[in-house]
CSV table of C-alpha atoms in Angstrom, one decimal:
chain,number,residue,atom,x,y,z
A,51,UNK,CA,48.7,7.4,-57.8
A,52,UNK,CA,51.2,8.0,-55.1
A,53,UNK,CA,54.7,6.9,-55.8
A,54,UNK,CA,54.9,4.9,-52.6
A,55,UNK,CA,51.8,3.1,-53.1
A,56,UNK,CA,52.2,-0.5,-51.6
A,57,UNK,CA,51.3,-3.1,-54.2
A,58,UNK,CA,50.9,-6.6,-53.6
A,59,UNK,CA,53.7,-8.0,-56.0
A,60,UNK,CA,54.5,-5.8,-59.4
A,61,UNK,CA,51.1,-5.2,-60.0
A,62,UNK,CA,47.8,-5.2,-58.4
A,63,UNK,CA,44.2,-4.6,-59.2
A,64,UNK,CA,42.4,-2.0,-57.4
A,65,UNK,CA,38.4,-1.3,-57.2
A,66,UNK,CA,37.1,1.9,-57.7
A,67,UNK,CA,33.5,2.4,-56.1
A,68,UNK,CA,31.4,5.1,-56.8
A,69,UNK,CA,28.1,5.6,-54.9
A,70,UNK,CA,25.2,8.0,-55.5
A,71,UNK,CA,22.6,8.7,-52.8
A,72,UNK,CA,19.4,9.5,-54.6
A,73,UNK,CA,17.4,9.3,-51.2
A,74,UNK,CA,14.0,7.5,-51.6
A,75,UNK,CA,13.9,7.5,-55.2
A,76,UNK,CA,16.4,4.6,-55.8
A,77,UNK,CA,18.3,4.6,-52.6
A,78,UNK,CA,22.1,4.4,-52.9
A,79,UNK,CA,23.4,3.4,-56.3
A,80,UNK,CA,26.8,1.9,-56.7
A,81,UNK,CA,29.1,1.0,-59.5
A,82,UNK,CA,32.7,-0.2,-59.7
A,83,UNK,CA,35.7,-0.1,-61.9
A,84,UNK,CA,38.6,-2.1,-61.7
A,85,UNK,CA,42.2,-0.7,-62.5
A,86,UNK,CA,45.5,-2.4,-62.5
A,87,UNK,CA,48.4,-0.7,-61.0
A,88,UNK,CA,52.0,-1.5,-61.3
A,89,UNK,CA,55.3,0.1,-60.9
B,196,UNK,CA,29.8,21.6,-46.0
B,197,UNK,CA,29.0,24.6,-47.9
B,198,UNK,CA,25.9,25.0,-49.9
B,199,UNK,CA,26.5,24.3,-53.6
B,200,UNK,CA,24.8,26.2,-56.5
B,201,UNK,CA,25.1,22.8,-58.3
B,202,UNK,CA,21.5,22.7,-59.7
B,203,UNK,CA,21.5,26.4,-60.8
B,204,UNK,CA,24.8,25.9,-62.6
B,205,UNK,CA,23.4,22.9,-64.2
B,206,UNK,CA,20.1,24.6,-64.9
B,207,UNK,CA,22.1,27.8,-66.3
B,208,UNK,CA,24.3,25.5,-68.6
B,209,UNK,CA,21.2,25.3,-70.8
B,210,UNK,CA,21.7,28.7,-72.0
B,211,UNK,CA,25.7,28.7,-72.4
B,212,UNK,CA,25.8,26.3,-75.1
B,213,UNK,CA,26.0,24.1,-74.9
B,214,UNK,CA,17.6,20.9,-88.3
B,215,UNK,CA,15.4,20.1,-90.4
B,216,UNK,CA,14.0,16.9,-89.2
B,217,UNK,CA,11.0,14.4,-89.5
B,218,UNK,CA,7.9,15.8,-88.0
B,219,UNK,CA,6.7,12.3,-87.3
B,220,UNK,CA,9.5,11.9,-84.6
B,221,UNK,CA,9.1,15.6,-83.2
B,222,UNK,CA,6.3,17.5,-81.8
B,223,UNK,CA,3.1,17.7,-83.7
B,224,UNK,CA,2.9,20.0,-86.8
B,225,UNK,CA,1.7,23.4,-85.5
B,226,UNK,CA,-1.1,23.5,-88.0
B,227,UNK,CA,-1.4,27.2,-87.6
B,228,UNK,CA,-0.9,29.5,-90.4
B,229,UNK,CA,2.5,31.5,-90.2
B,230,UNK,CA,3.4,35.1,-91.4
B,231,UNK,CA,6.7,35.4,-93.1
B,232,UNK,CA,9.2,38.1,-92.3
B,233,UNK,CA,12.3,39.1,-94.2
B,234,UNK,CA,15.8,39.1,-92.5
B,235,UNK,CA,19.0,40.8,-93.7
B,236,UNK,CA,22.8,39.8,-93.5
B,237,UNK,CA,24.7,41.7,-90.9
B,238,UNK,CA,28.3,41.5,-89.9
B,239,UNK,CA,28.6,40.0,-86.4
B,240,UNK,CA,31.1,42.7,-85.8
B,241,UNK,CA,28.8,45.6,-86.8
B,242,UNK,CA,26.1,44.4,-84.8
B,243,UNK,CA,25.7,46.1,-81.5
B,244,UNK,CA,22.5,44.5,-79.8
B,245,UNK,CA,22.4,42.4,-76.8
B,246,UNK,CA,23.4,39.0,-78.5
B,247,UNK,CA,26.9,40.8,-79.7
B,248,UNK,CA,29.1,38.6,-77.5
B,249,UNK,CA,27.5,35.3,-78.3
B,250,UNK,CA,27.8,36.1,-82.2
B,251,UNK,CA,31.3,37.0,-82.1
B,252,UNK,CA,32.3,34.1,-79.6
B,253,UNK,CA,31.5,31.4,-82.1
B,254,UNK,CA,31.5,27.6,-81.6
B,255,UNK,CA,34.1,26.6,-79.0
B,256,UNK,CA,35.8,23.2,-78.8
B,257,UNK,CA,37.7,21.9,-76.0
B,258,UNK,CA,38.8,18.8,-77.9
B,259,UNK,CA,42.4,20.2,-78.2
B,260,UNK,CA,45.7,18.6,-76.8
B,261,UNK,CA,49.0,17.1,-77.4
B,262,UNK,CA,47.9,13.7,-79.1
B,263,UNK,CA,47.1,13.3,-82.7
B,264,UNK,CA,43.8,11.7,-83.8
B,265,UNK,CA,44.0,8.2,-84.9
B,266,UNK,CA,43.8,7.4,-88.7
B,267,UNK,CA,44.3,11.2,-89.5
B,268,UNK,CA,47.3,12.1,-91.6
B,269,UNK,CA,49.2,15.2,-90.4
B,270,UNK,CA,52.0,17.3,-92.1
B,271,UNK,CA,55.4,17.7,-90.4
B,272,UNK,CA,55.3,20.1,-87.6
B,273,UNK,CA,58.1,22.8,-86.7
B,274,UNK,CA,56.7,23.1,-83.3
B,275,UNK,CA,57.9,20.4,-80.5
B,276,UNK,CA,54.1,20.7,-79.3
B,277,UNK,CA,51.7,21.1,-82.0
B,278,UNK,CA,48.1,21.2,-80.9
B,279,UNK,CA,45.9,18.8,-82.4
B,280,UNK,CA,42.1,19.2,-82.2
B,281,UNK,CA,38.8,18.3,-83.4
B,282,UNK,CA,35.4,20.2,-83.9
B,283,UNK,CA,32.1,19.0,-84.5
B,284,UNK,CA,30.2,21.1,-86.9
B,285,UNK,CA,26.5,20.6,-87.0
B,286,UNK,CA,26.2,19.3,-83.4
B,287,UNK,CA,22.7,19.2,-82.2
B,288,UNK,CA,20.8,18.7,-79.1
B,289,UNK,CA,17.8,17.8,-81.1
B,290,UNK,CA,19.6,15.2,-83.3
B,291,UNK,CA,22.0,13.4,-81.2
B,292,UNK,CA,24.0,11.6,-83.8
B,293,UNK,CA,24.1,14.7,-85.9
B,294,UNK,CA,27.6,16.2,-86.5
B,295,UNK,CA,30.3,16.7,-89.1
B,296,UNK,CA,33.5,16.0,-87.5
B,297,UNK,CA,36.6,18.0,-88.7
B,298,UNK,CA,40.1,17.6,-87.6
B,299,UNK,CA,42.7,20.4,-87.4
B,300,UNK,CA,46.1,21.0,-86.0
B,301,UNK,CA,48.2,24.1,-85.0
B,302,UNK,CA,51.8,24.5,-85.5
B,303,UNK,CA,54.5,27.1,-84.7
B,304,UNK,CA,56.2,27.6,-88.0
B,305,UNK,CA,59.1,30.0,-86.4
B,306,UNK,CA,59.0,28.3,-83.1
B,307,UNK,CA,57.8,31.7,-81.5
B,308,UNK,CA,54.1,31.2,-81.0
B,309,UNK,CA,51.3,29.4,-82.9
B,310,UNK,CA,50.7,30.7,-85.9
B,311,UNK,CA,49.9,28.1,-88.6
B,312,UNK,CA,46.6,26.3,-88.7
B,313,UNK,CA,45.8,23.2,-90.7
B,314,UNK,CA,42.2,22.5,-91.1
B,315,UNK,CA,40.8,19.5,-92.8
B,316,UNK,CA,38.8,21.7,-95.2
B,317,UNK,CA,38.1,18.9,-97.8
B,318,UNK,CA,37.1,16.4,-95.0
B,319,UNK,CA,39.1,13.5,-96.0
B,320,UNK,CA,41.0,13.2,-92.5
B,321,UNK,CA,44.3,14.2,-94.3
B,322,UNK,CA,45.8,17.4,-93.4
B,323,UNK,CA,48.5,17.2,-95.7
B,324,UNK,CA,46.6,18.2,-98.6
B,325,UNK,CA,45.0,21.3,-97.1
B,326,UNK,CA,46.7,24.8,-97.5
B,327,UNK,CA,48.2,26.2,-94.1
B,328,UNK,CA,46.2,29.1,-92.8
B,329,UNK,CA,48.2,32.0,-91.5
B,330,UNK,CA,47.3,34.7,-88.8
B,331,UNK,CA,44.6,37.2,-89.7
B,332,UNK,CA,46.3,40.2,-91.3
B,333,UNK,CA,43.4,42.5,-90.4
B,334,UNK,CA,41.5,41.2,-87.5
B,335,UNK,CA,38.0,42.9,-86.6
B,336,UNK,CA,38.3,45.3,-83.7
B,337,UNK,CA,37.7,43.3,-80.4
B,338,UNK,CA,39.1,40.1,-81.9
B,339,UNK,CA,42.7,41.1,-82.8
B,340,UNK,CA,43.7,42.3,-79.1
B,341,UNK,CA,42.2,39.7,-77.0
B,342,UNK,CA,44.8,38.6,-74.6
B,343,UNK,CA,46.2,35.0,-75.0
B,344,UNK,CA,43.9,34.7,-78.2
B,345,UNK,CA,45.2,34.1,-81.8
B,346,UNK,CA,43.2,34.8,-84.9
B,347,UNK,CA,43.7,33.1,-88.2
B,348,UNK,CA,42.5,33.9,-91.6
B,349,UNK,CA,39.1,32.9,-92.5
B,350,UNK,CA,38.5,29.4,-93.7
B,351,UNK,CA,35.7,28.4,-96.2
B,352,UNK,CA,34.1,25.0,-95.4
B,353,UNK,CA,31.8,23.0,-97.4
B,354,UNK,CA,29.5,21.3,-95.1
B,355,UNK,CA,28.1,18.2,-97.0
B,356,UNK,CA,24.9,16.7,-95.5
B,357,UNK,CA,25.0,13.9,-97.9
B,358,UNK,CA,22.9,13.0,-100.9
B,359,UNK,CA,19.5,14.9,-100.9
B,360,UNK,CA,20.5,17.1,-98.1
B,361,UNK,CA,22.7,19.3,-100.0
B,362,UNK,CA,26.2,21.3,-99.4
B,363,UNK,CA,26.5,24.4,-97.5
B,364,UNK,CA,29.4,26.5,-97.7
B,365,UNK,CA,30.3,28.6,-94.8
B,366,UNK,CA,33.1,31.0,-94.0
B,367,UNK,CA,34.4,30.6,-90.3
B,368,UNK,CA,37.1,32.6,-88.4
B,369,UNK,CA,39.2,30.3,-86.3
B,370,UNK,CA,40.6,31.7,-83.2
B,371,UNK,CA,42.9,29.7,-80.8
B,372,UNK,CA,43.0,30.7,-77.3
B,373,UNK,CA,45.6,29.6,-74.7
B,374,UNK,CA,44.9,29.5,-70.9
B,375,UNK,CA,47.9,27.9,-69.2
B,376,UNK,CA,48.4,24.3,-70.8
B,377,UNK,CA,45.0,24.4,-71.9
B,378,UNK,CA,44.0,25.2,-75.5
B,379,UNK,CA,40.6,26.2,-77.0
B,380,UNK,CA,39.5,26.9,-80.4
B,381,UNK,CA,36.6,29.0,-81.3
B,382,UNK,CA,35.1,29.2,-84.9
B,383,UNK,CA,32.9,32.1,-85.6
B,384,UNK,CA,30.6,32.8,-88.5
B,385,UNK,CA,31.1,36.3,-89.4
B,386,UNK,CA,27.7,37.0,-90.5
B,387,UNK,CA,24.1,36.7,-89.1
B,388,UNK,CA,20.7,37.6,-90.1
B,389,UNK,CA,18.5,40.2,-88.5
B,390,UNK,CA,15.1,41.6,-88.9
B,391,UNK,CA,11.9,42.6,-87.1
B,392,UNK,CA,9.0,40.0,-86.3
B,393,UNK,CA,5.7,40.2,-84.6
B,394,UNK,CA,5.5,37.7,-81.7
B,395,UNK,CA,1.8,37.8,-80.2
B,396,UNK,CA,1.3,41.4,-79.7
B,397,UNK,CA,4.8,42.4,-79.5
B,398,UNK,CA,7.1,43.3,-82.2
B,399,UNK,CA,10.7,42.1,-81.5
B,400,UNK,CA,14.0,42.1,-83.4
B,401,UNK,CA,15.2,38.6,-84.2
B,402,UNK,CA,18.8,37.7,-84.8
B,403,UNK,CA,19.9,34.3,-86.2
B,404,UNK,CA,23.3,33.3,-85.9
B,405,UNK,CA,25.4,30.1,-85.9
B,406,UNK,CA,26.5,30.5,-82.4
B,407,UNK,CA,26.1,27.1,-80.8
B,408,UNK,CA,27.4,25.2,-83.8
B,409,UNK,CA,28.5,25.9,-87.2
B,410,UNK,CA,26.1,24.7,-89.9
B,411,UNK,CA,26.3,26.8,-92.9
B,412,UNK,CA,22.5,27.1,-92.7
B,413,UNK,CA,20.0,28.7,-90.7
B,414,UNK,CA,16.9,26.5,-90.9
B,415,UNK,CA,17.6,23.9,-88.0
B,416,UNK,CA,16.2,24.3,-84.6
B,417,UNK,CA,19.9,24.5,-83.1
B,418,UNK,CA,20.1,27.9,-85.0
B,419,UNK,CA,20.7,30.7,-82.6
B,420,UNK,CA,17.9,32.7,-82.2
B,421,UNK,CA,17.9,36.0,-80.1
B,422,UNK,CA,14.9,38.1,-79.5
B,423,UNK,CA,15.3,41.7,-78.1
B,424,UNK,CA,12.8,42.9,-75.5
B,425,UNK,CA,11.9,39.5,-74.1
B,426,UNK,CA,13.2,37.7,-71.1
B,427,UNK,CA,13.7,34.4,-72.8
B,428,UNK,CA,16.6,31.9,-71.8
B,429,UNK,CA,17.3,29.3,-74.6
B,430,UNK,CA,18.4,31.1,-77.7
B,431,UNK,CA,17.5,28.3,-80.2
B,432,UNK,CA,15.4,28.8,-83.3
B,433,UNK,CA,13.7,25.6,-82.2
B,434,UNK,CA,12.4,27.0,-78.8
B,435,UNK,CA,8.7,27.5,-78.8
B,436,UNK,CA,8.2,31.1,-77.7
B,437,UNK,CA,5.1,31.5,-75.3
B,438,UNK,CA,3.3,34.8,-75.9
B,439,UNK,CA,-0.2,35.9,-75.0
B,440,UNK,CA,-1.1,32.4,-73.9
B,441,UNK,CA,0.1,30.8,-77.0
B,442,UNK,CA,3.1,28.8,-78.2
B,443,UNK,CA,4.9,30.3,-81.2
B,444,UNK,CA,7.1,28.3,-83.6
B,445,UNK,CA,9.9,30.0,-85.5
B,446,UNK,CA,11.1,28.4,-88.7
B,447,UNK,CA,13.5,29.8,-91.2
B,448,UNK,CA,14.9,29.0,-94.8
B,449,UNK,CA,18.4,27.5,-95.1
B,450,UNK,CA,19.7,30.9,-96.1
B,451,UNK,CA,18.2,32.8,-93.2
B,452,UNK,CA,16.6,35.4,-95.6
B,453,UNK,CA,12.9,34.4,-94.3
B,454,UNK,CA,11.5,33.4,-91.2
B,455,UNK,CA,7.9,32.2,-90.5
B,456,UNK,CA,6.2,32.7,-87.3
B,457,UNK,CA,3.4,30.4,-86.7
B,458,UNK,CA,1.1,30.0,-83.6
B,459,UNK,CA,0.6,26.5,-82.3
B,460,UNK,CA,-3.0,25.3,-83.0
B,461,UNK,CA,-2.4,21.6,-82.8
B,462,UNK,CA,-3.5,19.1,-80.0
B,463,UNK,CA,-2.3,19.0,-76.3
B,464,UNK,CA,-1.5,16.0,-74.2
B,465,UNK,CA,-1.0,15.3,-70.4
B,466,UNK,CA,2.4,14.7,-68.8
B,467,UNK,CA,1.8,13.7,-65.0
B,468,UNK,CA,4.2,11.7,-62.5
B,469,UNK,CA,3.4,8.5,-60.9
B,470,UNK,CA,4.7,6.6,-57.7
B,471,UNK,CA,6.5,3.9,-59.8
B,472,UNK,CA,5.2,1.3,-57.2
B,473,UNK,CA,6.7,3.3,-54.2
B,474,UNK,CA,4.8,4.3,-51.0
B,475,UNK,CA,5.2,7.9,-51.5
B,476,UNK,CA,3.7,10.9,-53.1
B,477,UNK,CA,4.6,10.9,-56.8
B,478,UNK,CA,7.6,13.3,-57.8
B,479,UNK,CA,6.9,16.8,-58.6
B,480,UNK,CA,8.5,18.6,-61.8
B,481,UNK,CA,9.8,21.8,-60.7
B,482,UNK,CA,11.2,23.5,-63.7
B,483,UNK,CA,13.0,22.6,-66.7
B,484,UNK,CA,13.2,22.1,-70.5
B,485,UNK,CA,12.2,19.2,-72.7
B,486,UNK,CA,13.1,18.7,-76.5
B,487,UNK,CA,11.8,16.9,-79.4
B,488,UNK,CA,13.3,16.5,-82.8
B,489,UNK,CA,12.6,19.9,-83.6
B,490,UNK,CA,11.1,21.8,-80.8
B,491,UNK,CA,12.3,22.9,-77.4
B,492,UNK,CA,9.8,23.9,-74.6
B,493,UNK,CA,10.1,25.7,-71.4
B,494,UNK,CA,8.1,23.4,-68.8
B,495,UNK,CA,7.3,26.6,-67.2
B,496,UNK,CA,5.2,27.7,-70.2
B,497,UNK,CA,3.0,24.7,-70.1
B,498,UNK,CA,-0.2,25.1,-68.1
B,499,UNK,CA,-0.5,23.0,-65.0
B,500,UNK,CA,-3.4,21.5,-62.9
B,501,UNK,CA,-3.1,19.3,-60.1
B,502,UNK,CA,0.5,18.5,-61.1
B,503,UNK,CA,-0.4,17.6,-64.7
B,504,UNK,CA,1.3,19.4,-67.5
B,505,UNK,CA,-0.6,20.2,-70.8
B,506,UNK,CA,2.0,19.9,-73.6
B,507,UNK,CA,1.7,19.9,-77.3
B,508,UNK,CA,1.5,16.3,-78.6
B,509,UNK,CA,4.7,15.1,-79.6
B,510,UNK,CA,8.0,12.8,-78.6
B,511,UNK,CA,10.0,14.5,-76.0
B,512,UNK,CA,13.1,13.9,-73.8
B,513,UNK,CA,14.2,16.0,-70.9
B,514,UNK,CA,16.9,18.3,-71.7
B,515,UNK,CA,17.2,19.8,-68.3
B,516,UNK,CA,14.5,18.8,-65.6
B,517,UNK,CA,14.4,19.5,-61.9
B,518,UNK,CA,12.4,16.9,-60.2
B,519,UNK,CA,11.6,16.9,-56.3
B,520,UNK,CA,11.2,13.4,-54.6
B,521,UNK,CA,11.0,13.2,-50.9
B,522,UNK,CA,14.4,14.7,-49.5
B,523,UNK,CA,16.0,14.9,-52.8
B,524,UNK,CA,15.9,17.1,-55.9
B,525,UNK,CA,17.5,15.8,-58.8
B,526,UNK,CA,18.6,17.4,-62.0
B,527,UNK,CA,17.8,15.2,-65.1
B,528,UNK,CA,20.0,16.2,-68.0
B,529,UNK,CA,20.8,15.0,-71.7
B,530,UNK,CA,24.2,13.1,-71.7
B,531,UNK,CA,25.9,16.0,-74.0
B,532,UNK,CA,29.2,13.9,-74.1
B,533,UNK,CA,27.3,11.3,-76.3
B,534,UNK,CA,26.1,14.2,-78.8
B,535,UNK,CA,27.7,13.6,-82.4
B,536,UNK,CA,28.3,9.8,-81.6
B,537,UNK,CA,27.1,7.3,-84.3
B,538,UNK,CA,25.9,5.3,-81.4
B,539,UNK,CA,24.1,7.9,-79.3
B,540,UNK,CA,20.7,7.0,-78.0
B,541,UNK,CA,17.9,8.6,-80.3
B,542,UNK,CA,15.2,7.9,-77.9
B,543,UNK,CA,12.4,10.5,-76.9
B,544,UNK,CA,10.6,8.5,-74.3
B,545,UNK,CA,8.1,11.2,-73.2
B,546,UNK,CA,5.4,10.4,-75.7
B,547,UNK,CA,2.8,12.9,-75.2
B,548,UNK,CA,-0.5,12.0,-77.0
B,549,UNK,CA,-3.8,13.6,-77.1
B,550,UNK,CA,-6.0,10.4,-75.8
B,551,UNK,CA,-3.7,9.1,-73.1
B,552,UNK,CA,-1.7,10.9,-70.3
B,553,UNK,CA,1.9,9.9,-70.1
B,554,UNK,CA,3.1,8.8,-66.6
B,555,UNK,CA,6.6,9.7,-65.8
B,556,UNK,CA,7.2,7.2,-62.9
B,557,UNK,CA,11.1,6.9,-62.7
B,558,UNK,CA,10.8,3.1,-62.6
B,559,UNK,CA,13.9,2.6,-64.4
B,560,UNK,CA,17.0,2.5,-62.2
B,561,UNK,CA,19.8,4.2,-63.5
B,562,UNK,CA,23.2,2.8,-63.4
B,563,UNK,CA,26.7,4.0,-62.7
B,564,UNK,CA,28.7,4.5,-65.7
B,565,UNK,CA,32.5,5.2,-65.8
B,566,UNK,CA,33.9,7.7,-68.3
B,567,UNK,CA,37.1,7.6,-66.3
B,568,UNK,CA,39.5,5.8,-66.0
B,569,UNK,CA,38.6,3.6,-69.1
B,570,UNK,CA,37.9,-0.1,-68.8
B,571,UNK,CA,40.9,-2.2,-68.7
B,572,UNK,CA,43.1,0.8,-67.9
B,573,UNK,CA,46.5,0.0,-66.5
B,574,UNK,CA,48.4,2.6,-64.4
B,575,UNK,CA,51.8,3.0,-63.1
B,576,UNK,CA,52.5,4.6,-59.5
B,577,UNK,CA,53.3,8.3,-60.0
B,578,UNK,CA,50.7,8.6,-62.8
B,579,UNK,CA,47.7,11.2,-62.6
B,580,UNK,CA,44.4,9.5,-62.7
B,581,UNK,CA,40.9,11.2,-62.7
B,582,UNK,CA,37.8,9.6,-61.7
B,583,UNK,CA,34.5,10.6,-63.5
B,584,UNK,CA,31.3,8.6,-63.2
B,585,UNK,CA,27.8,9.6,-64.0
B,586,UNK,CA,24.5,8.0,-63.1
B,587,UNK,CA,22.9,7.2,-66.4
B,588,UNK,CA,19.8,5.7,-68.0
B,589,UNK,CA,21.9,4.3,-70.5
B,590,UNK,CA,18.8,3.5,-72.9
B,591,UNK,CA,17.6,6.9,-73.2
B,592,UNK,CA,20.9,8.8,-72.9
B,593,UNK,CA,19.6,10.6,-70.0
B,594,UNK,CA,21.8,11.2,-66.7
B,595,UNK,CA,21.1,12.7,-63.2
B,596,UNK,CA,23.6,15.3,-63.3
B,597,UNK,CA,22.7,17.0,-59.7
B,598,UNK,CA,21.4,15.6,-56.7
B,599,UNK,CA,20.5,18.0,-53.8
B,600,UNK,CA,19.2,17.5,-50.0
B,601,UNK,CA,15.9,19.4,-49.9
B,602,UNK,CA,16.4,19.3,-45.8
B,603,UNK,CA,19.3,21.5,-46.1
B,604,UNK,CA,18.4,24.9,-47.9
B,605,UNK,CA,21.3,27.1,-48.5
B,606,UNK,CA,19.3,30.2,-50.0
B,607,UNK,CA,17.5,31.2,-52.9
B,608,UNK,CA,18.2,32.7,-56.3
B,609,UNK,CA,16.5,33.4,-59.5
B,610,UNK,CA,16.5,31.2,-62.8
B,611,UNK,CA,17.5,33.0,-66.0
B,612,UNK,CA,13.6,33.2,-66.8
B,613,UNK,CA,13.2,35.2,-63.5
B,614,UNK,CA,11.6,32.4,-61.4
B,615,UNK,CA,12.8,31.8,-58.1
B,616,UNK,CA,14.7,28.9,-57.3
B,617,UNK,CA,15.4,27.4,-53.7
B,618,UNK,CA,19.1,26.2,-53.4
B,619,UNK,CA,20.2,23.3,-51.3
B,620,UNK,CA,23.1,21.4,-50.4
B,621,UNK,CA,24.6,19.1,-53.0
B,622,UNK,CA,24.7,15.4,-52.4
B,623,UNK,CA,28.1,14.9,-54.3
B,624,UNK,CA,28.8,11.2,-55.1
B,625,UNK,CA,31.1,9.3,-52.8
B,626,UNK,CA,34.4,7.5,-54.3
B,627,UNK,CA,36.2,4.7,-52.5
B,628,UNK,CA,39.4,2.8,-53.9
B,629,UNK,CA,40.1,-0.6,-52.4
B,630,UNK,CA,43.0,-2.8,-53.0
B,631,UNK,CA,42.9,-6.4,-53.9
B,632,UNK,CA,42.5,-7.3,-50.0
B,633,UNK,CA,39.6,-5.2,-49.8
B,634,UNK,CA,41.6,-2.4,-47.8
B,635,UNK,CA,40.4,1.2,-48.4
B,636,UNK,CA,43.4,3.1,-49.6
B,637,UNK,CA,41.7,6.2,-50.7
B,638,UNK,CA,38.1,7.9,-50.4
B,639,UNK,CA,36.5,11.3,-51.1
B,640,UNK,CA,33.6,13.1,-52.9
B,641,UNK,CA,33.5,13.5,-56.5
B,642,UNK,CA,31.8,16.7,-58.0
B,643,UNK,CA,29.0,16.4,-60.5
B,644,UNK,CA,29.6,17.3,-64.0
């Protein structure tokens, strides 16, 4: 996490999205994880 | 983008390492009469055959770091950076919940290198009541002078499998290996079993050893089993060798002094693929291995007709399986990170029966499971964070460990069993990080594995 990351307030919730492209089998499959980043 | 050997690495990992069980949950009893052979004890340091390096390396654990385990009592250390570790003996691909967890720690008694091992020999999560183990005074040739490696005196561990299953004593040789900031500890069983057996029409030398995991016994399917003169890949006792058109099952006594070789004479059933309701041709199983609670089969050994595989009747799950579907080849794999956990799925979904084909149609959509960062994680700016996510069928403990684009061939190679394998570009998962306003602050790709 960069030292100079701009935060909205003292801490902010960020969302990580991982996307797998399985082609014709299931299409794109996504998942998300939230993390709270503070100073 | 360069071509990636993802699937080959994924397939090969089946060979690198990565029990006596109820047949009701495993493959059908082979039924054929077996022939019994005697094996002799040999030192893994005197043995000069092709399995020498595997036998001498022993079971590795990468679960070492600078954080003590919760609920474990440790002695006072001299080192400012003691190494804390955990090893799971009796780890098994065949029994996902098997495993005896042992804690250990390594100290620097004189502040000049790691030279004291504390190992929870009595298995009470208290390292203060276990004797400190010093450096080996007379290390075997080859182990004593390995760079970055520290060999400790032998330990005697009693592996207790619980009431009715017995206690098995085992000597292990602990060895610390440092590579930069990373520490690895290996546990080598100093002896193995060796003898000649007849497999089909061929006489071969069989060596049994505790190479994948320390168990104190030789009768489990996870026992290392190496045959000279054959081009086989998975060195497990539970691997059913296919010779002269017949599967052969190997089983051993707990002491490893006898091994039985029995040709499979039981029933077969059919494994086929289905469309799962999609308007496309069904997937094709290209290659791979499947396992039951006591058997490990190479799909390539199973006869195939019109895309239908003939397998011994039993309950299986994919250990490694490459499946081609449309423009993707995917690598299915057991989620080995779950092995040894009390809540690991014990599901063998490929139910092969004599009277009804099993249709593998991939109708259950997998979900993305984050392993890192953990849920509820709070981070600070300047802190390192790694993102690890896998595509899993949580119910069965199976994951998609490789995805390739079959329109982008990068070359070809050979599998460990000698078969040809086309290689394609990897389709790496994409990762994006957005802030609370939905603005993207970082994005990139994440390697498999």
